[in-house]
mmCIF file of C-alpha atoms in Angstrom:
data_model
loop_
_atom_site.group_PDB
_atom_site.id
_atom_site.type_symbol
_atom_site.label_atom_id
_atom_site.label_comp_id
_atom_site.label_asym_id
_atom_site.label_seq_id
_atom_site.Cartn_x
_atom_site.Cartn_y
_atom_site.Cartn_z
ATOM 1 C CA MET K 1 -0.001 -0.002 0.000
ATOM 2 C CA LYS K 2 1.460 3.324 -1.056
ATOM 3 C CA LYS K 3 2.076 5.995 1.564
ATOM 4 C CA ILE K 4 0.947 9.556 0.983
ATOM 5 C CA GLN K 5 1.975 12.716 2.796
ATOM 6 C CA ASN K 6 -0.460 15.555 3.200
ATOM 7 C CA LEU K 7 0.201 18.826 4.961
ATOM 8 C CA PHE K 8 0.308 17.198 8.384
ATOM 9 C CA LEU K 9 0.770 13.414 8.363
ATOM 10 C CA GLU K 10 2.573 10.789 6.339
ATOM 11 C CA ARG K 11 0.255 7.800 6.250
ATOM 12 C CA TYR K 12 -1.057 5.076 4.004
ATOM 13 C CA ALA K 13 -3.693 6.188 1.513
ATOM 14 C CA LEU K 14 -7.307 5.699 2.574
ATOM 15 C CA GLY K 15 -8.955 3.013 0.458
ATOM 16 C CA THR K 16 -12.594 1.955 0.216
ATOM 17 C CA LYS K 17 -12.006 -1.807 0.588
ATOM 18 C CA VAL K 18 -11.912 -2.392 4.323
ATOM 19 C CA ILE K 19 -11.770 -5.019 7.030
ATOM 20 C CA LEU K 20 -13.674 -4.261 10.215
ATOM 21 C CA VAL K 21 -12.443 -5.235 13.685
ATOM 22 C CA HIS K 22 -14.859 -5.297 16.614
ATOM 23 C CA LEU K 23 -13.423 -5.615 20.097
ATOM 24 C CA TYR K 24 -15.330 -7.221 22.962
ATOM 25 C CA LEU K 25 -14.059 -6.322 26.409
ATOM 26 C CA LYS K 26 -15.986 -9.246 27.856
ATOM 27 C CA LYS K 27 -17.654 -12.362 26.520
ATOM 28 C CA ALA K 28 -20.694 -11.334 24.514
ATOM 29 C CA GLN K 29 -23.019 -12.701 21.866
ATOM 30 C CA GLN K 30 -21.762 -12.678 18.302
ATOM 31 C CA ASP K 31 -24.984 -11.073 17.048
ATOM 32 C CA CYS K 32 -24.425 -7.888 19.015
ATOM 33 C CA PRO K 33 -26.436 -4.731 18.147
ATOM 34 C CA ILE K 34 -23.286 -2.640 18.566
ATOM 35 C CA LEU K 35 -21.477 -4.801 16.012
ATOM 36 C CA ARG K 36 -24.343 -4.474 13.517
ATOM 37 C CA GLU K 37 -24.366 -0.701 14.024
ATOM 38 C CA PHE K 38 -20.595 -0.604 13.406
ATOM 39 C CA GLN K 39 -21.030 -2.495 10.122
ATOM 40 C CA ARG K 40 -23.840 -0.141 9.140
ATOM 41 C CA LEU K 41 -21.666 2.893 9.869
ATOM 42 C CA ALA K 42 -18.926 1.601 7.565
ATOM 43 C CA GLN K 43 -21.379 0.817 4.767
ATOM 44 C CA ASP K 44 -23.127 4.189 5.058
ATOM 45 C CA ALA K 45 -19.722 5.874 4.844
ATOM 46 C CA GLY K 46 -19.239 4.272 1.422
ATOM 47 C CA PHE K 47 -16.769 1.546 2.378
ATOM 48 C CA LEU K 48 -16.865 -1.939 0.878
ATOM 49 C CA VAL K 49 -16.627 -4.351 3.803
ATOM 50 C CA LEU K 50 -14.552 -7.393 2.812
ATOM 51 C CA ASP K 51 -14.571 -9.085 6.217
ATOM 52 C CA THR K 52 -15.434 -8.506 9.868
ATOM 53 C CA LEU K 53 -13.170 -9.864 12.606
ATOM 54 C CA THR K 54 -14.107 -10.022 16.274
ATOM 55 C CA THR K 55 -11.889 -10.569 19.270
ATOM 56 C CA THR K 56 -12.371 -10.681 23.038
ATOM 57 C CA ARG K 57 -9.840 -9.065 25.346
ATOM 58 C CA LYS K 58 -9.657 -8.945 29.131
ATOM 59 C CA SER K 59 -7.250 -6.013 28.902
ATOM 60 C CA LEU K 60 -6.150 -3.651 26.138
ATOM 61 C CA SER K 61 -2.647 -3.736 24.726
ATOM 62 C CA PRO K 62 -0.912 -0.348 25.167
ATOM 63 C CA ASN K 63 1.049 -0.926 21.946
ATOM 64 C CA PHE K 64 -1.615 -2.214 19.524
ATOM 65 C CA LEU K 65 -4.888 -2.247 21.507
ATOM 66 C CA LEU K 66 -5.310 -5.741 20.011
ATOM 67 C CA GLY K 67 -3.333 -8.852 20.896
ATOM 68 C CA LYS K 68 -0.298 -9.818 18.806
ATOM 69 C CA GLY K 69 -2.125 -12.850 17.430
ATOM 70 C CA MET K 70 -5.002 -10.731 16.148
ATOM 71 C CA VAL K 71 -2.574 -8.220 14.631
ATOM 72 C CA ALA K 72 -0.855 -11.044 12.728
ATOM 73 C CA THR K 73 -4.217 -12.447 11.599
ATOM 74 C CA LEU K 74 -5.343 -9.009 10.500
ATOM 75 C CA ALA K 75 -2.183 -8.444 8.444
ATOM 76 C CA GLU K 76 -2.666 -11.829 6.763
ATOM 77 C CA ARG K 77 -6.345 -11.168 5.961
ATOM 78 C CA CYS K 78 -5.520 -7.741 4.510
ATOM 79 C CA ASN K 79 -2.912 -9.298 2.244
ATOM 80 C CA THR K 80 -5.192 -12.166 1.187
ATOM 81 C CA LEU K 81 -8.308 -10.097 0.505
ATOM 82 C CA GLY K 82 -6.545 -7.018 -0.845
ATOM 83 C CA ALA K 83 -7.931 -4.738 1.858
ATOM 84 C CA GLU K 84 -6.860 -1.115 1.586
ATOM 85 C CA SER K 85 -7.881 0.030 5.085
ATOM 86 C CA VAL K 86 -8.782 -1.352 8.497
ATOM 87 C CA ILE K 87 -11.455 0.162 10.753
ATOM 88 C CA ILE K 88 -11.447 -0.671 14.467
ATOM 89 C CA ASN K 89 -14.580 -0.093 16.515
ATOM 90 C CA HIS K 90 -12.703 1.499 19.399
ATOM 91 C CA THR K 91 -10.716 4.634 20.136
ATOM 92 C CA LEU K 92 -7.027 4.313 19.306
ATOM 93 C CA SER K 93 -4.256 6.361 20.839
ATOM 94 C CA PRO K 94 -1.866 8.011 18.342
ATOM 95 C CA ALA K 95 0.833 5.466 19.225
ATOM 96 C CA GLN K 96 -1.537 2.520 18.790
ATOM 97 C CA GLY K 97 -2.657 3.785 15.402
ATOM 98 C CA ARG K 98 0.923 4.276 14.247
ATOM 99 C CA ASN K 99 2.014 0.835 15.472
ATOM 100 C CA LEU K 100 -0.922 -0.908 13.811
ATOM 101 C CA GLU K 101 -0.291 0.768 10.456
ATOM 102 C CA ARG K 102 3.355 -0.297 10.568
ATOM 103 C CA ALA K 103 2.456 -3.875 11.487
ATOM 104 C CA ILE K 104 -0.437 -4.310 9.051
ATOM 105 C CA GLY K 105 0.851 -2.207 6.164
ATOM 106 C CA CYS K 106 -2.298 -0.210 5.407
ATOM 107 C CA ARG K 107 -4.383 2.709 6.694
ATOM 108 C CA VAL K 108 -6.020 2.187 10.113
ATOM 109 C CA LEU K 109 -9.070 4.138 11.273
ATOM 110 C CA ASP K 110 -10.749 4.058 14.664
ATOM 111 C CA ARG K 111 -14.402 4.703 15.559
ATOM 112 C CA THR K 112 -13.860 8.459 15.845
ATOM 113 C CA ASP K 113 -12.267 8.592 12.379
ATOM 114 C CA LEU K 114 -15.226 6.674 10.930
ATOM 115 C CA ILE K 115 -17.865 8.966 12.428
ATOM 116 C CA LEU K 116 -15.930 12.059 11.344
ATOM 117 C CA GLU K 117 -15.737 10.641 7.817
ATOM 118 C CA ILE K 118 -19.529 10.217 7.717
ATOM 119 C CA PHE K 119 -20.093 13.729 9.052
ATOM 120 C CA SER K 120 -17.748 15.206 6.437
ATOM 121 C CA GLN K 121 -19.778 13.492 3.691
ATOM 122 C CA ARG K 122 -23.150 14.561 5.099
ATOM 123 C CA ALA K 123 -22.350 18.241 5.801
ATOM 124 C CA ARG K 124 -24.250 20.288 3.232
ATOM 125 C CA THR K 125 -24.494 23.810 4.627
ATOM 126 C CA PHE K 126 -21.719 26.329 5.272
ATOM 127 C CA GLU K 127 -22.263 25.999 9.021
ATOM 128 C CA GLY K 128 -22.210 22.216 8.900
ATOM 129 C CA ARG K 129 -18.957 22.125 6.926
ATOM 130 C CA ILE K 130 -17.284 24.534 9.354
ATOM 131 C CA GLN K 131 -18.335 22.442 12.347
ATOM 132 C CA VAL K 132 -17.099 19.215 10.753
ATOM 133 C CA GLU K 133 -13.771 20.786 9.757
ATOM 134 C CA GLN K 134 -13.258 22.027 13.312
ATOM 135 C CA ALA K 135 -13.933 18.553 14.687
ATOM 136 C CA GLN K 136 -11.558 16.962 12.166
ATOM 137 C CA LEU K 137 -8.738 19.393 12.938
ATOM 138 C CA ALA K 138 -9.232 19.042 16.707
ATOM 139 C CA HIS K 139 -8.980 15.272 16.317
ATOM 140 C CA LEU K 140 -6.007 15.535 13.936
ATOM 141 C CA ARG K 141 -4.126 17.721 16.399
ATOM 142 C CA THR K 142 -4.143 14.875 18.924
ATOM 143 C CA ARG K 143 -2.587 12.633 16.244
ATOM 144 C CA LEU K 144 0.453 14.879 15.820
ATOM 145 C CA ILE K 145 3.161 13.150 17.800
ATOM 146 C CA GLY K 146 6.885 12.959 17.263
ATOM 147 C CA GLY K 147 6.700 9.326 16.169
ATOM 148 C CA TRP K 148 5.508 10.127 12.649
ATOM 149 C CA THR K 149 8.631 10.066 10.520
ATOM 150 C CA HIS K 150 8.216 13.359 8.650
ATOM 151 C CA LEU K 151 7.578 15.270 11.883
ATOM 152 C CA GLU K 152 11.059 14.638 13.213
ATOM 153 C CA ARG K 153 12.739 16.781 10.571
ATOM 154 C CA GLN K 154 13.659 20.369 11.335
ATOM 155 C CA LYS K 155 12.807 23.235 9.069
ATOM 156 C CA GLY K 156 14.420 26.618 8.675
ATOM 157 C CA GLY K 157 13.213 29.840 7.114
ATOM 158 C CA ILE K 158 10.349 32.211 7.754
ATOM 159 C CA GLY K 159 6.559 32.267 7.469
ATOM 160 C CA VAL K 160 4.786 28.969 6.940
ATOM 161 C CA ARG K 161 8.022 27.006 6.873
ATOM 162 C CA GLY K 162 8.866 28.092 10.392
ATOM 163 C CA GLY K 163 11.794 29.634 12.131
ATOM 164 C CA PRO K 164 15.321 28.243 12.529
ATOM 165 C CA GLY K 165 15.238 24.838 14.154
ATOM 166 C CA GLU K 166 11.452 24.625 14.211
ATOM 167 C CA THR K 167 10.371 21.018 13.756
ATOM 168 C CA GLN K 168 7.702 19.932 11.318
ATOM 169 C CA LEU K 169 5.607 18.936 14.320
ATOM 170 C CA GLU K 170 5.668 22.499 15.648
ATOM 171 C CA ILE K 171 4.849 23.924 12.217
ATOM 172 C CA ASP K 172 1.889 21.578 11.748
ATOM 173 C CA ARG K 173 0.519 22.373 15.180
ATOM 174 C CA ARG K 174 0.831 26.084 14.503
ATOM 175 C CA LEU K 175 -0.991 25.789 11.172
ATOM 176 C CA ILE K 176 -3.789 23.738 12.743
ATOM 177 C CA ASP K 177 -4.136 26.145 15.669
ATOM 178 C CA THR K 178 -4.345 29.104 13.283
ATOM 179 C CA ARG K 179 -7.092 27.434 11.259
ATOM 180 C CA LEU K 180 -8.956 26.385 14.414
ATOM 181 C CA ARG K 181 -8.980 29.961 15.688
ATOM 182 C CA THR K 182 -10.483 31.121 12.386
ATOM 183 C CA LEU K 183 -13.182 28.436 12.492
ATOM 184 C CA LYS K 184 -14.038 29.192 16.123
ATOM 185 C CA LYS K 185 -14.474 32.887 15.311
ATOM 186 C CA ARG K 186 -16.871 32.024 12.480
ATOM 187 C CA LEU K 187 -18.833 29.659 14.715
ATOM 188 C CA ALA K 188 -18.986 32.323 17.417
ATOM 189 C CA GLN K 189 -20.566 34.657 14.849
ATOM 190 C CA ILE K 190 -23.094 31.956 13.947
ATOM 191 C CA LYS K 191 -23.925 31.469 17.636
ATOM 192 C CA GLN K 192 -24.478 35.199 18.022
ATOM 193 C CA GLN K 193 -26.779 35.250 14.989
ATOM 194 C CA ARG K 194 -28.737 32.281 16.370
ATOM 195 C CA SER K 195 -29.040 33.979 19.759
ATOM 196 C CA THR K 196 -30.325 37.174 18.133
ATOM 197 C CA GLN K 197 -32.876 35.207 16.131
ATOM 198 C CA ARG K 198 -34.129 33.408 19.250
ATOM 199 C CA ARG K 199 -34.596 36.759 21.045
ATOM 200 C CA ALA K 200 -36.557 38.249 18.160
ATOM 201 C CA PRO K 201 -40.170 39.066 19.154
ATOM 202 C CA ILE K 202 -41.534 36.617 16.571
ATOM 203 C CA ASN K 203 -39.669 33.742 18.278
ATOM 204 C CA GLU K 204 -39.380 34.834 21.893
ATOM 205 C CA GLU K 205 -43.109 34.600 22.525
ATOM 206 C CA LYS K 206 -43.554 31.175 20.887
ATOM 207 C CA PRO K 207 -43.040 27.873 22.729
ATOM 208 C CA CYS K 208 -40.289 25.723 21.270
ATOM 209 C CA ALA K 209 -40.216 21.920 20.832
ATOM 210 C CA VAL K 210 -37.001 20.207 19.707
ATOM 211 C CA LEU K 211 -36.805 16.710 18.253
ATOM 212 C CA VAL K 212 -33.876 14.715 19.659
ATOM 213 C CA GLY K 213 -32.988 11.069 19.422
ATOM 214 C CA TYR K 214 -30.596 8.389 18.316
ATOM 215 C CA THR K 215 -29.472 8.533 14.699
ATOM 216 C CA ASN K 216 -31.835 6.817 12.243
ATOM 217 C CA SER K 217 -34.697 6.833 14.740
ATOM 218 C CA GLY K 218 -36.904 8.630 12.207
ATOM 219 C CA LYS K 219 -36.764 12.182 13.599
ATOM 220 C CA THR K 220 -36.600 13.921 10.233
ATOM 221 C CA THR K 221 -39.371 11.802 8.718
ATOM 222 C CA LEU K 222 -41.656 12.717 11.623
ATOM 223 C CA PHE K 223 -40.572 16.338 11.370
ATOM 224 C CA ASN K 224 -41.440 16.473 7.657
ATOM 225 C CA HIS K 225 -44.814 14.821 8.212
ATOM 226 C CA TRP K 226 -45.798 16.985 11.162
ATOM 227 C CA CYS K 227 -44.454 20.291 9.867
ATOM 228 C CA HIS K 228 -44.953 19.742 6.123
ATOM 229 C CA GLY K 229 -41.202 20.090 5.741
ATOM 230 C CA GLN K 230 -38.931 18.889 2.958
ATOM 231 C CA SER K 231 -35.762 18.084 4.884
ATOM 232 C CA TYR K 232 -33.676 15.252 3.469
ATOM 233 C CA ALA K 233 -34.615 11.946 5.114
ATOM 234 C CA ALA K 234 -33.163 8.522 4.324
ATOM 235 C CA GLU K 235 -32.763 5.089 5.888
ATOM 236 C CA GLN K 236 -29.150 5.726 6.864
ATOM 237 C CA LEU K 237 -27.141 6.857 9.857
ATOM 238 C CA PHE K 238 -26.641 10.641 10.128
ATOM 239 C CA ALA K 239 -28.641 11.349 6.963
ATOM 240 C CA THR K 240 -28.977 14.990 8.051
ATOM 241 C CA LEU K 241 -26.696 17.174 10.165
ATOM 242 C CA ASP K 242 -28.281 20.594 9.850
ATOM 243 C CA THR K 243 -30.957 22.040 12.114
ATOM 244 C CA ALA K 244 -34.325 22.681 10.463
ATOM 245 C CA VAL K 245 -36.983 25.034 11.883
ATOM 246 C CA ARG K 246 -40.698 25.117 11.123
ATOM 247 C CA TYR K 247 -43.770 26.736 12.669
ATOM 248 C CA VAL K 248 -46.875 24.670 13.344
ATOM 249 C CA THR K 249 -50.223 25.398 14.954
ATOM 250 C CA VAL K 250 -51.215 23.307 17.965
ATOM 251 C CA PRO K 251 -54.696 23.423 19.546
ATOM 252 C CA THR K 252 -54.755 25.434 22.827
ATOM 253 C CA LEU K 253 -51.119 26.540 22.279
ATOM 254 C CA GLY K 254 -51.315 28.386 19.004
ATOM 255 C CA THR K 255 -48.173 28.639 16.886
ATOM 256 C CA ILE K 256 -45.024 26.924 18.162
ATOM 257 C CA ARG K 257 -41.501 26.504 16.841
ATOM 258 C CA VAL K 258 -40.381 22.965 16.034
ATOM 259 C CA LEU K 259 -36.718 22.123 15.447
ATOM 260 C CA ASP K 260 -35.108 18.992 14.046
ATOM 261 C CA THR K 261 -31.518 18.390 15.203
ATOM 262 C CA VAL K 262 -28.613 16.063 14.444
ATOM 263 C CA GLY K 263 -28.972 12.518 15.766
ATOM 264 C CA PHE K 264 -26.770 11.027 18.477
ATOM 265 C CA ILE K 265 -24.878 7.744 18.632
ATOM 266 C CA GLN K 266 -22.967 5.651 21.125
ATOM 267 C CA ASP K 267 -19.519 7.055 21.910
ATOM 268 C CA LEU K 268 -20.159 10.241 19.954
ATOM 269 C CA PRO K 269 -16.711 11.879 19.683
ATOM 270 C CA HIS K 270 -16.261 14.812 22.057
ATOM 271 C CA GLU K 271 -14.648 16.751 19.204
ATOM 272 C CA LEU K 272 -17.961 16.591 17.358
ATOM 273 C CA ILE K 273 -20.008 17.587 20.405
ATOM 274 C CA ALA K 274 -17.741 20.584 20.935
ATOM 275 C CA ALA K 275 -17.712 21.543 17.250
ATOM 276 C CA PHE K 276 -21.501 21.252 16.937
ATOM 277 C CA SER K 277 -22.122 23.409 19.998
ATOM 278 C CA ALA K 278 -23.754 26.069 17.804
ATOM 279 C CA THR K 279 -26.249 23.467 16.567
ATOM 280 C CA LEU K 280 -26.749 21.748 19.926
ATOM 281 C CA GLU K 281 -27.356 25.103 21.627
ATOM 282 C CA GLU K 282 -30.754 25.058 19.950
ATOM 283 C CA VAL K 283 -31.673 22.168 22.235
ATOM 284 C CA LEU K 284 -31.119 24.380 25.286
ATOM 285 C CA SER K 285 -33.724 26.858 24.033
ATOM 286 C CA ALA K 286 -36.478 24.219 24.053
ATOM 287 C CA ASN K 287 -39.505 24.225 26.313
ATOM 288 C CA LEU K 288 -40.012 20.543 25.490
ATOM 289 C CA LEU K 289 -37.791 17.812 24.042
ATOM 290 C CA LEU K 290 -39.527 15.297 21.807
ATOM 291 C CA HIS K 291 -37.309 12.263 22.321
ATOM 292 C CA VAL K 292 -37.884 10.066 19.251
ATOM 293 C CA VAL K 293 -37.222 6.364 19.945
ATOM 294 C CA ASP K 294 -36.916 3.605 17.333
ATOM 295 C CA ILE K 295 -39.021 1.149 19.307
ATOM 296 C CA ALA K 296 -38.472 -1.566 16.671
ATOM 297 C CA ASN K 297 -34.730 -1.568 17.353
ATOM 298 C CA PRO K 298 -33.840 -4.383 19.805
ATOM 299 C CA ASN K 299 -31.299 -2.044 21.393
ATOM 300 C CA TRP K 300 -33.776 0.832 21.959
ATOM 301 C CA GLU K 301 -33.256 1.015 25.718
ATOM 302 C CA SER K 302 -29.498 1.453 25.320
ATOM 303 C CA GLN K 303 -30.102 4.076 22.639
ATOM 304 C CA ILE K 304 -32.258 6.070 25.055
ATOM 305 C CA MET K 305 -29.413 5.960 27.594
ATOM 306 C CA GLU K 306 -26.899 7.193 25.017
ATOM 307 C CA VAL K 307 -29.134 10.133 24.071
ATOM 308 C CA GLU K 308 -29.608 10.957 27.757
ATOM 309 C CA LYS K 309 -25.819 11.012 28.198
ATOM 310 C CA VAL K 310 -25.354 13.590 25.452
ATOM 311 C CA LEU K 311 -28.261 15.698 26.721
ATOM 312 C CA SER K 312 -26.709 15.688 30.190
ATOM 313 C CA PHE K 313 -23.300 16.568 28.720
ATOM 314 C CA ILE K 314 -24.656 19.677 26.956
ATOM 315 C CA GLY K 315 -26.716 20.749 29.971
ATOM 316 C CA ALA K 316 -30.182 19.816 28.688
ATOM 317 C CA ALA K 317 -31.016 17.055 31.193
ATOM 318 C CA SER K 318 -33.485 19.248 33.126
ATOM 319 C CA ILE K 319 -35.642 20.126 30.084
ATOM 320 C CA PRO K 320 -38.984 18.225 30.098
ATOM 321 C CA GLN K 321 -39.080 15.280 27.697
ATOM 322 C CA LEU K 322 -41.852 13.464 25.891
ATOM 323 C CA TYR K 323 -40.950 10.052 24.474
ATOM 324 C CA VAL K 324 -42.194 9.469 20.929
ATOM 325 C CA LEU K 325 -42.199 5.737 20.143
ATOM 326 C CA ASN K 326 -41.535 5.579 16.417
ATOM 327 C CA LYS K 327 -41.536 2.713 13.860
ATOM 328 C CA ILE K 328 -44.134 0.823 15.864
ATOM 329 C CA ASP K 329 -45.390 -0.661 12.595
ATOM 330 C CA LEU K 330 -42.137 -2.651 12.340
ATOM 331 C CA LEU K 331 -42.655 -4.482 15.618
ATOM 332 C CA GLU K 332 -43.178 -8.209 15.284
ATOM 333 C CA LYS K 333 -46.728 -9.163 16.158
#
C-alpha cells in the first residue's frame, strides 16, 4: 500500500475496501447490536466491507490495543483479501494507530475517524462544513506526535516554513491552531446570529419543541410529516446534520416553533459535540424535548441511555421530555 503525505501526516492512503475489527471487552453474543451498528456505519460511509473480525480481550494492549495474534491475523487477511484500510470499533491512541499501520501495512481508522468521515460526507451547509472541519482538525491535532517520521525533521526559514530549528511537528501544530482559531471565530458569529434570532419578538413569545434522538430513529421523517417540511430523510445513519426550523399550529397553544436536530450515537466523539455546539445550543432553548425512539430496534433502551448522556453533557437534562415511540409498525406481532 502506497504511503501519501499531506500537509500534516505521512500515512497510508485511505482506500474503500476495508476489514472491520470489533473488540469485545468481555464475553458477549456474536450477534451484538453494537457490532451491527458498526457495520452499518462503515457501509453508510461508502466503504466496501470485505470481512469482519471479532476478538475478546480482558485487557487492552498499550502498543496495539489488540493482541499480537489478532494483529498477525489481521495483516494476513488484509494481504489475502486485498484490503486497503482497516477500521477498528474502538478509540485508538496516536501510538496505537501508528504501530498498527506499521504492522499491518495499510491505513487504520478508529471509531472516531469513521464517524468524522460520515459527518464530512453529510455536511451540506456552510455551518455544517465549518463544524465538521473544526472537529476533524481538533482530532487531527491529537494525532500529531513525534513518532511520525516526517515530523522529526527540522525546518528553517520564515513564514509557513517556520523559524530556525522549528520542527515539522511544531509547524503543523501552529498551522492547525491558526485554522482552528479562524473556524471558532466564524462559529462564534453563527452562535451570536442564532441567539439574536431566538430573542426576536416573533420567536421569543412562541413555545419551542425540539426533536432529539438516536441517529436513524426517524426524527426527520416525523418532522417532515408533522411540519410539512422537505428536509432530506433517508434510511441511513446521520442522513442529516443541519438544524431545520418550522412553525406549526397546535390546539390550545397556538403557533409553536419545532426544530429537528442532528442525531446522536454511542460514543459520539467529544470533538464533534464541541464543534456542533452552535447546533446543539438550539436544544437548550427548548420548552419541550420530543425524544424520538426507534421502538423496533432491539437495542432501543441502550439508545435512550446514550441520548440521555449527550443531553446531560450539553446541559439539557433538566428540560422536560416526551418520548415518541416511532416505527411501531415494524414491531413483530
